[in-house]
Coordinates of C-alpha atoms and ligand atoms in Angstrom, one line a residue:
X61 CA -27.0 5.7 18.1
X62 CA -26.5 2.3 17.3
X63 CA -26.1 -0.3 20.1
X64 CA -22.3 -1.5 19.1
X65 CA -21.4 2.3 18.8
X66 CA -22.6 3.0 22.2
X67 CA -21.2 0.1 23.8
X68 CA -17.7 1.4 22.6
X69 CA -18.3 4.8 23.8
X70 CA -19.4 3.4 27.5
X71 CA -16.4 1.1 26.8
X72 CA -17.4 -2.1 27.8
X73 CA -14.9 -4.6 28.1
X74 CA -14.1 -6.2 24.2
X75 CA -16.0 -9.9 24.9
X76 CA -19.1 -8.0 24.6
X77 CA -18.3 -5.5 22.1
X78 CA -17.2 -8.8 20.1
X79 CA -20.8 -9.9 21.0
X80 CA -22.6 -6.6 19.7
X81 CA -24.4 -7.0 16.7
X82 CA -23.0 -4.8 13.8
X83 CA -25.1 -2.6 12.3
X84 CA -26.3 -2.4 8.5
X85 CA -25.8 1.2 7.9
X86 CA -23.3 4.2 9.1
X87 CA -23.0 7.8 9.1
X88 CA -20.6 9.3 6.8
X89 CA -19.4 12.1 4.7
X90 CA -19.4 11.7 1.1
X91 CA -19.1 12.7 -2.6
X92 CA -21.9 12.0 -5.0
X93 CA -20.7 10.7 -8.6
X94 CA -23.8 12.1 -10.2
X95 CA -22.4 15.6 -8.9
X96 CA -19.1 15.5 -10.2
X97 CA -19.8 18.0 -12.5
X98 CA -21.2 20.5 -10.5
X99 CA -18.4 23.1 -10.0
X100 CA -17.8 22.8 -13.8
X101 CA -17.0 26.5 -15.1
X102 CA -16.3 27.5 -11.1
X103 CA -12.7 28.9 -10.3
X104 CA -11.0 26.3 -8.1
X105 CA -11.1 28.7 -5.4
X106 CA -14.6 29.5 -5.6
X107 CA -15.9 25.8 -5.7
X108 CA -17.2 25.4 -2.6
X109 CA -16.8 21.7 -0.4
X110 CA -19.7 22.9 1.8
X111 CA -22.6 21.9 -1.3
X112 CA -20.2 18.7 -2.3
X113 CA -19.8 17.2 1.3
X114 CA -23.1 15.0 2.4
X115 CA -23.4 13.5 5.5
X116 CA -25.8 10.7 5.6
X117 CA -26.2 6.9 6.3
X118 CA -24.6 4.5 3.9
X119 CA -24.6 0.2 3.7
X120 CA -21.4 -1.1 5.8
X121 CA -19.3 -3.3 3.7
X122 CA -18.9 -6.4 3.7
X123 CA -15.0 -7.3 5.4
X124 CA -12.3 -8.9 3.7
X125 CA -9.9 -11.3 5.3
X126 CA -7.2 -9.2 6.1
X127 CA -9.4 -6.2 7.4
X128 CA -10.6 -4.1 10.2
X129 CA -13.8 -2.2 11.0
X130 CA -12.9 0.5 13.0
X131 CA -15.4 2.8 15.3
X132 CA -14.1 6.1 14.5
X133 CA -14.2 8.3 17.1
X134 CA -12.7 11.3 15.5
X135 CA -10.8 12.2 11.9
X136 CA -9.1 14.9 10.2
X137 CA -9.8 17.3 7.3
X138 CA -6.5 16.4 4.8
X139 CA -6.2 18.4 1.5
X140 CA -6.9 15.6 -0.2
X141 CA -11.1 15.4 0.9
X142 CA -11.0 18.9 -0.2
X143 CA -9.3 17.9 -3.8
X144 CA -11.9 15.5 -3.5
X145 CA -14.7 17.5 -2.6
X146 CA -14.0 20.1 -5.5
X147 CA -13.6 17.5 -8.1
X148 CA -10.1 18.4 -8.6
X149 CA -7.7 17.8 -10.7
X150 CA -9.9 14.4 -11.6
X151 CA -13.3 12.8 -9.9
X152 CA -12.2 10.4 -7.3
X153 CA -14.4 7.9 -8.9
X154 CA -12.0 6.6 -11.8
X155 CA -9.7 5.9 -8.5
X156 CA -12.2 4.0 -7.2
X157 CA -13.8 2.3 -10.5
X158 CA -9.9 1.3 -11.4
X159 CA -9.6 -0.5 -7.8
X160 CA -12.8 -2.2 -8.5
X161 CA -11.9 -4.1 -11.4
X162 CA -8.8 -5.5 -9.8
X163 CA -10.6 -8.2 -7.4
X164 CA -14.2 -9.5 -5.6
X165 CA -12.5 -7.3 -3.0
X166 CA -11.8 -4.0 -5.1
X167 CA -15.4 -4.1 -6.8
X168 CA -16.8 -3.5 -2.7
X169 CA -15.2 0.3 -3.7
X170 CA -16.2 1.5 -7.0
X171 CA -20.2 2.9 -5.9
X172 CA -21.8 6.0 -6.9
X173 CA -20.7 7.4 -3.6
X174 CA -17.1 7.9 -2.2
X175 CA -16.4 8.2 1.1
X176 CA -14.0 10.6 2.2
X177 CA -11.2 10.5 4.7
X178 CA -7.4 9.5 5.2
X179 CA -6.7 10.0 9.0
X180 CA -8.7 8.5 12.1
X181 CA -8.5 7.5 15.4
X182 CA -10.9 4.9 17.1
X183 CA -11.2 1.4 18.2
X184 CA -11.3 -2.0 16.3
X185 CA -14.8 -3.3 15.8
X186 CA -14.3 -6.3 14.0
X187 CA -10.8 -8.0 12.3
X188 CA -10.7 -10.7 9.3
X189 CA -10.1 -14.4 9.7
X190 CA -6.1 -13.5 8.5
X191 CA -5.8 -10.7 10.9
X192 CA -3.3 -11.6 13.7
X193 CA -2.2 -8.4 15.3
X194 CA -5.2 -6.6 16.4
X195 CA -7.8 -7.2 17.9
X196 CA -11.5 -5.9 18.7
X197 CA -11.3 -3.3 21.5
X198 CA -7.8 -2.2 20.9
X199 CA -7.7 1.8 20.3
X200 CA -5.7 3.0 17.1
X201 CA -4.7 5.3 15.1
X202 CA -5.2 4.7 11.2
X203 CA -2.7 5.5 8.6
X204 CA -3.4 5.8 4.9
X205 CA -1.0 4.0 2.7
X206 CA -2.9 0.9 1.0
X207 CA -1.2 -1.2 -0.8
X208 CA -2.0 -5.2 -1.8
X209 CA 0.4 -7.1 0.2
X210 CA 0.3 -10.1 -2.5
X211 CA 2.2 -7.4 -5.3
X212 CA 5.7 -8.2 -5.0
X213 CA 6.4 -4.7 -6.4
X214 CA 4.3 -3.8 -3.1
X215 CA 8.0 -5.0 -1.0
X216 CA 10.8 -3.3 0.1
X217 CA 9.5 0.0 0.1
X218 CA 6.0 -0.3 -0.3
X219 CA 5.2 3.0 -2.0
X220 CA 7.1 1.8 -4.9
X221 CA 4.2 -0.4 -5.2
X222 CA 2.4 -0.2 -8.6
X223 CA -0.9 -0.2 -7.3
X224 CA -0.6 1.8 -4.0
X225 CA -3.4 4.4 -3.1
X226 CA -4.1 6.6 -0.5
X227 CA -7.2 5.2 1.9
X228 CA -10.2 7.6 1.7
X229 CA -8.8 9.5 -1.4
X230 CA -8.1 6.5 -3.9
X231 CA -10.4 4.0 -2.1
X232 CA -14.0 4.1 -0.4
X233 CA -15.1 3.6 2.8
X234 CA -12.7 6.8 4.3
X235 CA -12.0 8.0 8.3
X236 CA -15.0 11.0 7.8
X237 CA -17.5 8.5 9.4
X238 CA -18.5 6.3 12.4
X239 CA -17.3 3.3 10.5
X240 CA -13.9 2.7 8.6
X241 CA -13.0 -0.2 6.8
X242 CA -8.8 -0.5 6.6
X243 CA -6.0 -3.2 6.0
X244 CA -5.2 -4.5 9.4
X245 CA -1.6 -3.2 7.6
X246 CA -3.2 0.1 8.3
X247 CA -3.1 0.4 12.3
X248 CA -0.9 2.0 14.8
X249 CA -1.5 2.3 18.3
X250 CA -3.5 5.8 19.9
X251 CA -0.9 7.6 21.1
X252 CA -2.3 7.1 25.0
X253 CA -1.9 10.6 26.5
X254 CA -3.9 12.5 23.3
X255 CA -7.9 12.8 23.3
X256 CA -9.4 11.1 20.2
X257 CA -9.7 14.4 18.0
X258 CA -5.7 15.1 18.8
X259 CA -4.9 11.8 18.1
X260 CA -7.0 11.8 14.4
X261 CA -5.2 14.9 13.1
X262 CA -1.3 13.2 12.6
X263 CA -0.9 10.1 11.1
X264 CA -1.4 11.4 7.6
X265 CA 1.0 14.6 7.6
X266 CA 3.1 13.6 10.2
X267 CA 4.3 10.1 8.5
X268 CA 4.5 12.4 5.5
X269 CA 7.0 14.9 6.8
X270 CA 8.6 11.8 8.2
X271 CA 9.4 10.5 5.4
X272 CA 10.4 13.6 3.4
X273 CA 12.5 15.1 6.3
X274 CA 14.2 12.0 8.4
X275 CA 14.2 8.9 6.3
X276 CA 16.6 7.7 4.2
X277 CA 14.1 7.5 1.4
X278 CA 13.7 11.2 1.6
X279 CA 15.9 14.4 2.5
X280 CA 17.7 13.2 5.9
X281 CA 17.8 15.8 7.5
X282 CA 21.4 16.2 9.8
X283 CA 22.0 17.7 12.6
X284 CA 23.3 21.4 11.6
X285 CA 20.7 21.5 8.1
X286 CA 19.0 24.9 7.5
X287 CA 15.5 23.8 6.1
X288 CA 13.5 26.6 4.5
X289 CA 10.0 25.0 5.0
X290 CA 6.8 26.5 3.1
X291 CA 4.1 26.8 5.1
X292 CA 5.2 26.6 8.1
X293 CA 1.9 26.4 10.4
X294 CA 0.0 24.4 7.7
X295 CA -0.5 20.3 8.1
X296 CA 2.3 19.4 7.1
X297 CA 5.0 22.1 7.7
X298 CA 4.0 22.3 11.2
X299 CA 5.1 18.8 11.2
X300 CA 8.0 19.9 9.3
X301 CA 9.5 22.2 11.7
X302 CA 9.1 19.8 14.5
X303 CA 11.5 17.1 12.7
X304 CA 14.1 19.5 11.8
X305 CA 14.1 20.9 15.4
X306 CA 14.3 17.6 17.2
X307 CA 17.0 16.4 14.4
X308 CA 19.2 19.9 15.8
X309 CA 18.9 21.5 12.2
X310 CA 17.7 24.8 11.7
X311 CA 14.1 25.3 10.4
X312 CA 12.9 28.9 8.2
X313 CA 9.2 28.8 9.0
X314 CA 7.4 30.6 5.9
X315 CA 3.9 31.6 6.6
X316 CA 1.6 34.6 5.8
X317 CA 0.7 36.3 8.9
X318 CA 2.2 37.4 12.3
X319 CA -0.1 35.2 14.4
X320 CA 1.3 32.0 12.4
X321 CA 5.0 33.7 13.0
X322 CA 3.8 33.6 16.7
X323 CA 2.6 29.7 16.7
X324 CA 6.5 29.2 15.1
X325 CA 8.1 31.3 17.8
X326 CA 6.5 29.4 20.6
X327 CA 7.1 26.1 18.9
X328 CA 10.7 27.0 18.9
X329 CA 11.4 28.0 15.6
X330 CA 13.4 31.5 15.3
X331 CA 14.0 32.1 12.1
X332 CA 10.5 32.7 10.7
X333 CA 9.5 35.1 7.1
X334 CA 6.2 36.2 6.4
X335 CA 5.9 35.4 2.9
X336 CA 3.1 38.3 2.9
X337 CA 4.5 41.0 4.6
X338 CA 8.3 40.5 2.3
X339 CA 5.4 40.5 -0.6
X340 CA 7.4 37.9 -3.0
X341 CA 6.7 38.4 -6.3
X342 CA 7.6 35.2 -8.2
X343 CA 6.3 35.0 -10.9
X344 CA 5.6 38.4 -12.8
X345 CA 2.8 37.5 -15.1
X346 CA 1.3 34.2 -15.6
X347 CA 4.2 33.0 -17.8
X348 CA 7.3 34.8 -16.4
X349 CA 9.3 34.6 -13.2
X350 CA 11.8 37.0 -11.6
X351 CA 15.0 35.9 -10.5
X352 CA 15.3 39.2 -8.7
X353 CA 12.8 37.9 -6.4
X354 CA 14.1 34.4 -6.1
X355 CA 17.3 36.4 -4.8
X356 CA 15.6 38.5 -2.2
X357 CA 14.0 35.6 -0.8
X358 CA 17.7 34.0 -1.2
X359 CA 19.6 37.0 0.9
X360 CA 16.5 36.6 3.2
X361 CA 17.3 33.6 4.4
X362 CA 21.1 34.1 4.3
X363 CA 20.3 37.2 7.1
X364 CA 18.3 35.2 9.5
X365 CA 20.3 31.7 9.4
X366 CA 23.9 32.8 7.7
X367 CA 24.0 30.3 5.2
X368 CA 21.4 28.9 2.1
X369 CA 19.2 25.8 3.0
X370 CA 20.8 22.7 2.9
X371 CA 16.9 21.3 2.1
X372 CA 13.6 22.8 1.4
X373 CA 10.4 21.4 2.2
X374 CA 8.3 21.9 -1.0
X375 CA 4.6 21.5 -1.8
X376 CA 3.2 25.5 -3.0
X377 CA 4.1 24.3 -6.2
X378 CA 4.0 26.2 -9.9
X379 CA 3.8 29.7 -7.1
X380 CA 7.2 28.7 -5.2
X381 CA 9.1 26.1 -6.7
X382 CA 11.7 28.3 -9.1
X383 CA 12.9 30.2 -5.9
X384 CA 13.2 26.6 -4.0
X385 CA 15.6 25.7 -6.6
X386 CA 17.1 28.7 -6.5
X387 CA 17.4 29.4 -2.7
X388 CA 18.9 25.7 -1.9
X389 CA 22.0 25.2 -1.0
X390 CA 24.8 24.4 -3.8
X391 CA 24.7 20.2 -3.6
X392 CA 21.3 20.7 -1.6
X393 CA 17.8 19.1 -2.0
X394 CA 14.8 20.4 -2.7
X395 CA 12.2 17.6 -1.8
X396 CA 8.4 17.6 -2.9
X397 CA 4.9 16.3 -2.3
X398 CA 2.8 18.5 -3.7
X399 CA 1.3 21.4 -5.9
X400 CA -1.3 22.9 -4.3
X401 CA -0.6 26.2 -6.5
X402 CA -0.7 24.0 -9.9
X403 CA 1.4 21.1 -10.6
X404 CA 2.8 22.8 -14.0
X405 CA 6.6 23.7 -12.8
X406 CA 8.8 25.7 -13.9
X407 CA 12.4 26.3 -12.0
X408 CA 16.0 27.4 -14.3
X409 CA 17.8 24.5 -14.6
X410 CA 21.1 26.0 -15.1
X411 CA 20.8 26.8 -10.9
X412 CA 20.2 22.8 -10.5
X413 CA 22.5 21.5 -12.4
X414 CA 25.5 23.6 -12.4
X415 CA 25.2 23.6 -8.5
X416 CA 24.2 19.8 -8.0
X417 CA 20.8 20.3 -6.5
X418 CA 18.9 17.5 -6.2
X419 CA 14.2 17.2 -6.3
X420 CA 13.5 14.3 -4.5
X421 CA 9.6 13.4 -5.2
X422 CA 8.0 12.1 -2.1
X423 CA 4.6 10.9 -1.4
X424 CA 3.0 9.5 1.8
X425 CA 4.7 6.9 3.7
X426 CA 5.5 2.8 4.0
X427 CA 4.4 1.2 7.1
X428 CA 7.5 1.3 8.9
X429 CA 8.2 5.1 8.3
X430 CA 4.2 5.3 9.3
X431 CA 4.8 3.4 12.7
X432 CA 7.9 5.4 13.5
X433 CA 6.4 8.4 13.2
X434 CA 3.4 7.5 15.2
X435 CA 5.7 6.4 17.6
X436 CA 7.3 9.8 18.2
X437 CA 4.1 10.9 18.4
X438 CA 3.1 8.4 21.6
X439 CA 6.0 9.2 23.2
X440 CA 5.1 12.9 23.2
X441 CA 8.1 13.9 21.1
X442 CA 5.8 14.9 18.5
X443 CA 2.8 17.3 19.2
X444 CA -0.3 17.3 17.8
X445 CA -0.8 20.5 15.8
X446 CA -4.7 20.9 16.4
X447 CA -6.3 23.9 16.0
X448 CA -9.8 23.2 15.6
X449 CA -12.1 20.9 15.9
X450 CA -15.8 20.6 14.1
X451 CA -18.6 18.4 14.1
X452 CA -18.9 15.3 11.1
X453 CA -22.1 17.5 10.3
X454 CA -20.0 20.4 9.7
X455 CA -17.2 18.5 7.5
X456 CA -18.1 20.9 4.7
X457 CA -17.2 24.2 6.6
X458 CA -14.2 22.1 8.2
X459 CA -12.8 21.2 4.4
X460 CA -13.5 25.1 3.5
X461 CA -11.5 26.6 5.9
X462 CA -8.5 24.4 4.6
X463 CA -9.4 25.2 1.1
X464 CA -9.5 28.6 1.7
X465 CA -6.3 28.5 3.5
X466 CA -8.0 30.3 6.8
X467 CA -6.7 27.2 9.2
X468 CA -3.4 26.6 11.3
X469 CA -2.0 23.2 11.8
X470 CA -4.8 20.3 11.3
X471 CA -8.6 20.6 11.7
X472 CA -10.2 17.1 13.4
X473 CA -13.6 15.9 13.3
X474 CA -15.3 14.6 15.7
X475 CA -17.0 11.3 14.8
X476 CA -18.3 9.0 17.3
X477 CA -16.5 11.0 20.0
X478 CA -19.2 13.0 21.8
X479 CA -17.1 15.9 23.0
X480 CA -13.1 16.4 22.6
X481 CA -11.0 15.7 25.2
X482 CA -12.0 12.1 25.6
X483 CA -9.9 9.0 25.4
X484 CA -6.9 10.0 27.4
X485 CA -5.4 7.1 29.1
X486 CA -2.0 8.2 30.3
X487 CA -2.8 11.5 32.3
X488 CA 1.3 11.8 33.5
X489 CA 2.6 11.0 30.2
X490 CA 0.3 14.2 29.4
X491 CA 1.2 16.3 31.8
X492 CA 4.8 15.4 31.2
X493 CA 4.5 16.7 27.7
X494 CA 2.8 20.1 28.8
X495 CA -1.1 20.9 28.3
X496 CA 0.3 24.3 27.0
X497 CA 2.4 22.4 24.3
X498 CA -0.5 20.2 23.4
X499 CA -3.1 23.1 22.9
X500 CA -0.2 25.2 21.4
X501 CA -2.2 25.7 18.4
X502 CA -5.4 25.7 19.9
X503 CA -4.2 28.5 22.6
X504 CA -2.6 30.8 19.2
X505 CA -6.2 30.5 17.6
X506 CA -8.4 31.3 21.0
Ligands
LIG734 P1 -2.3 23.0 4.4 O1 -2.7 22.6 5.8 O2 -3.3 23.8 3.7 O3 -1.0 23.9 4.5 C1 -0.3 24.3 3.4 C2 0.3 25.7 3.7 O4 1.0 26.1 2.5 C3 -0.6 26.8 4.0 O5 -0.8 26.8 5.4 C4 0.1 28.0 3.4 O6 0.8 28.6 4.5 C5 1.1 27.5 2.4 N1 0.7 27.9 1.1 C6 -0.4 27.7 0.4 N2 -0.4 28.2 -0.8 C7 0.8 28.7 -0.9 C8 1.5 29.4 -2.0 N3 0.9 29.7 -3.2 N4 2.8 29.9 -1.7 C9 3.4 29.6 -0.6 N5 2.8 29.0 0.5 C10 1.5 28.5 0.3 O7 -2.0 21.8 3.6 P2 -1.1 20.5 3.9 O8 -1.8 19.5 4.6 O9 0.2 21.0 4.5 O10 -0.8 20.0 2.4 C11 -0.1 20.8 1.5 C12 -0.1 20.2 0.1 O11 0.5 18.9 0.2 C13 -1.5 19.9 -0.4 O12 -1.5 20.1 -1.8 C14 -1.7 18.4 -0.1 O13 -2.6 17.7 -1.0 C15 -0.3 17.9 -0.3 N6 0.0 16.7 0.5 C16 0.6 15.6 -0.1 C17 1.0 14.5 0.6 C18 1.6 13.3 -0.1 O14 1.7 12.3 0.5 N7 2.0 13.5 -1.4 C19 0.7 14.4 1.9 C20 0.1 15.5 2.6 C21 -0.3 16.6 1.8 P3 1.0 30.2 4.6 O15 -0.2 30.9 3.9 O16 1.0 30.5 6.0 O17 2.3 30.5 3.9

């Protein structure tokens, strides 16, 4: 262990973690460029993040003026390392050999490895000469929208930006590590009654559903709304349910098994289908759907809640988005993030158009949306949804599980941290919120 990163784990006072050398290497998880083609010919399914994920020391960057080195203490598995990790639907590298021809500070990211990871939790090492905000010692919470604050197209809502990425997917030097390098424009407080490893698995999803569910940039969600959400227990739908609960709308948890129907019933949620057990068949072959089944899933809904969904929560993708169109409310919105079943959609128009449905395409979050959901988080009106927690070592077998869809909730990593349940700071704000509520995930997948 290197001396700085044990200094922050006995948690010296910051003067003298200021005073601590840095070291010249770190441990991280990464992807290899020279193996990008080594799942070529492999159904996505089978191709496997356990031989693609290394764990291993890499050279510390150097830090730009308006940056942080953080000592991560723990992180988070996000579909995106696992897109990553299979190669899929594009290397990562052109992300990161586009960002390095943009500036002295860009070329730092395009190297022959990538370093993975778009969630963390830890403390500040180091800030830049134009950092004002932050400073070494203080324990945050990382969020991963990074944008160049000098792009004027980068204002007002910053993920109109033109060059906007996603930290750890679309840049290098990600949260899978002991080190992190992020825009001070990246940190939020720790939420101060979560451990490190709860407090690593939200900012990602959470400002996510945030943005899509509550913000005027997405779905609003109003008091009253029925919101069908797809996968209900997963990342971001368990985030999902949370919003539309606290907003007083109706949520209709989708998920594929009667334990995930038992983590929505003890969040709250009532009105819960497993998508498995009604057996929905969608799509009929490869190039057809069935409207008959779109209906079903339609008169479903209408039997547990009374009414069609004001908004659905979309990400499935090619697998589920004709019956979102189809199921929403007449003037409703269906609004999107993803396609994690193929990004090729096809829904019938006439349902859109003749009853003034809107798609609303979201992706990640600005800063303030980010902040605010973080927020929620630290004052305990958003839980964490952990359900696991693995070793950096074991980052492969942690980005599996999410591949292979065998996870609830969110899967953290321990980094730095030497054992979970470390870093909590306000005991009564804890016990406020409820150990049970806090490990409701964890408790579901004892
Ligand atoms: P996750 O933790 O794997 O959860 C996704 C859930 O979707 C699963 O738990 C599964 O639930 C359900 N699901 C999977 N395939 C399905 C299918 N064919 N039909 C219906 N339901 C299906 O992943 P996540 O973190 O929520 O992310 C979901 C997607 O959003 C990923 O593609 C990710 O890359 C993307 N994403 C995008 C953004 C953005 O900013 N644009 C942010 C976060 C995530 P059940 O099996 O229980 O139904």
């Amino acid at each position: 262990m290197d001396h700085i990163f044990q200094a922050v784990l006995d948690g010296v006072p910051a003067e003298d973690l200021a005073a601590a050398p840095l070291p010249e290497s770190y441990r991280a998880a990464f992807v290899r460029r020279d193996e990008a083609s080594l799942f070529e010919g492999i159904e996505s399914a089978e191709k496997d993040p356990r031989k693609s994920l290394h764990v291993g020391e890499v050279d510390v960057p150097e830090l730009a003026p308006d940056e942080a080195y953080i000592a991560v203490m723990a992180s988070a598995i996000n579909f995106n390392t696992v897109w990553t990790s299979i190669f899929e639907p594009l290397p990562t590298f052109g992300f990161l050999d586009r960002l390095g021809k943009e500036s002295r500070w860009g070329a730092r990211h395009a190297l022959d490895y990538h370093v993975v990871g778009s969630d963390a939790s830890g403390v500040v090492l180091r800030t830049g000469s134009a950092v004002r905000n932050w400073k070494v010692g203080d324990k945050v919470t990382v969020h991963c929208n990074f944008v160049d604050d000098q792009d004027p197209s980068a204002h007002d809502d910053s993920m109109l930006a033109a060059n906007q990425r996603i930290w750890g997917f679309e840049s290098n030097f990600g949260g899978l590590a002991d080190l992190a390098l992020v825009k001070a424009n990246q940190l939020m407080p720790k939420p101060p009654h979560l451990s490190w490893e709860e407090a690593a698995v939200n900012a990602l999803c959470n400002s996510t559903a945030y943005r899509m569910l509550v913000s005027p940039n997405g779905a609003s969600v109003r008091q009253g709304d029925r919101v069908l959400v797809w996968g209900a227990t997963g990342g971001l739908g368990s985030f999902a349910v949370q919003y539309v609960l606290n907003g007083g709308g109706t949520p209709i948890g989708v998920v594929s098994s009667p334990a995930k129907a038992a983590i929505l019933n003890d969040l709250g949620v009532e009105a819960v289908i497993d998508r498995r057990a009604a057996d929905y068949r969608f799509w009929k072959d490869e190039f057809h759907q069935d409207e008959s089944e779109w209906r079903r899933l339609g008169k479903d809904i209408r039997a547990l809640v009374g009414d069609d969904p004001d908004i659905v929560f979309e990400h499935p993708g090619r697998s589920t988005m004709g019956a979102s169109v189809f199921v929403a409310k007449r003037g409703g919105t269906v609004v999107t993030c993803a396609a994690t079943s193929g990004y090729m959609i096809e829904y019938d128009n006439r349902h859109l158009w003749m009853k003034l449905k809107t798609i609303k395409g979201s992706h990640f979050a600005n800063y303030r949306e980010a902040w605010d959901a973080n927020q929620l988080v630290c004052e305990g009106k958003i839980l964490p949804p952990i359900s696991a927690v693995y070793r950096l070592e074991e980052v492969g077998e942690a980005a599996y599980q999410v591949h292979r869809n065998l996870h609830e909730g969110k899967i953290a990593v321990l980094c730095l941290a030497p054992a979970e349940g470390l870093g909590v700071d306000d005991p009564e704000l804890r016990a406020r919120v409820g150990e049970d509520r806090i490990n409701l995930f964890r408790r579901h997948g004892a």
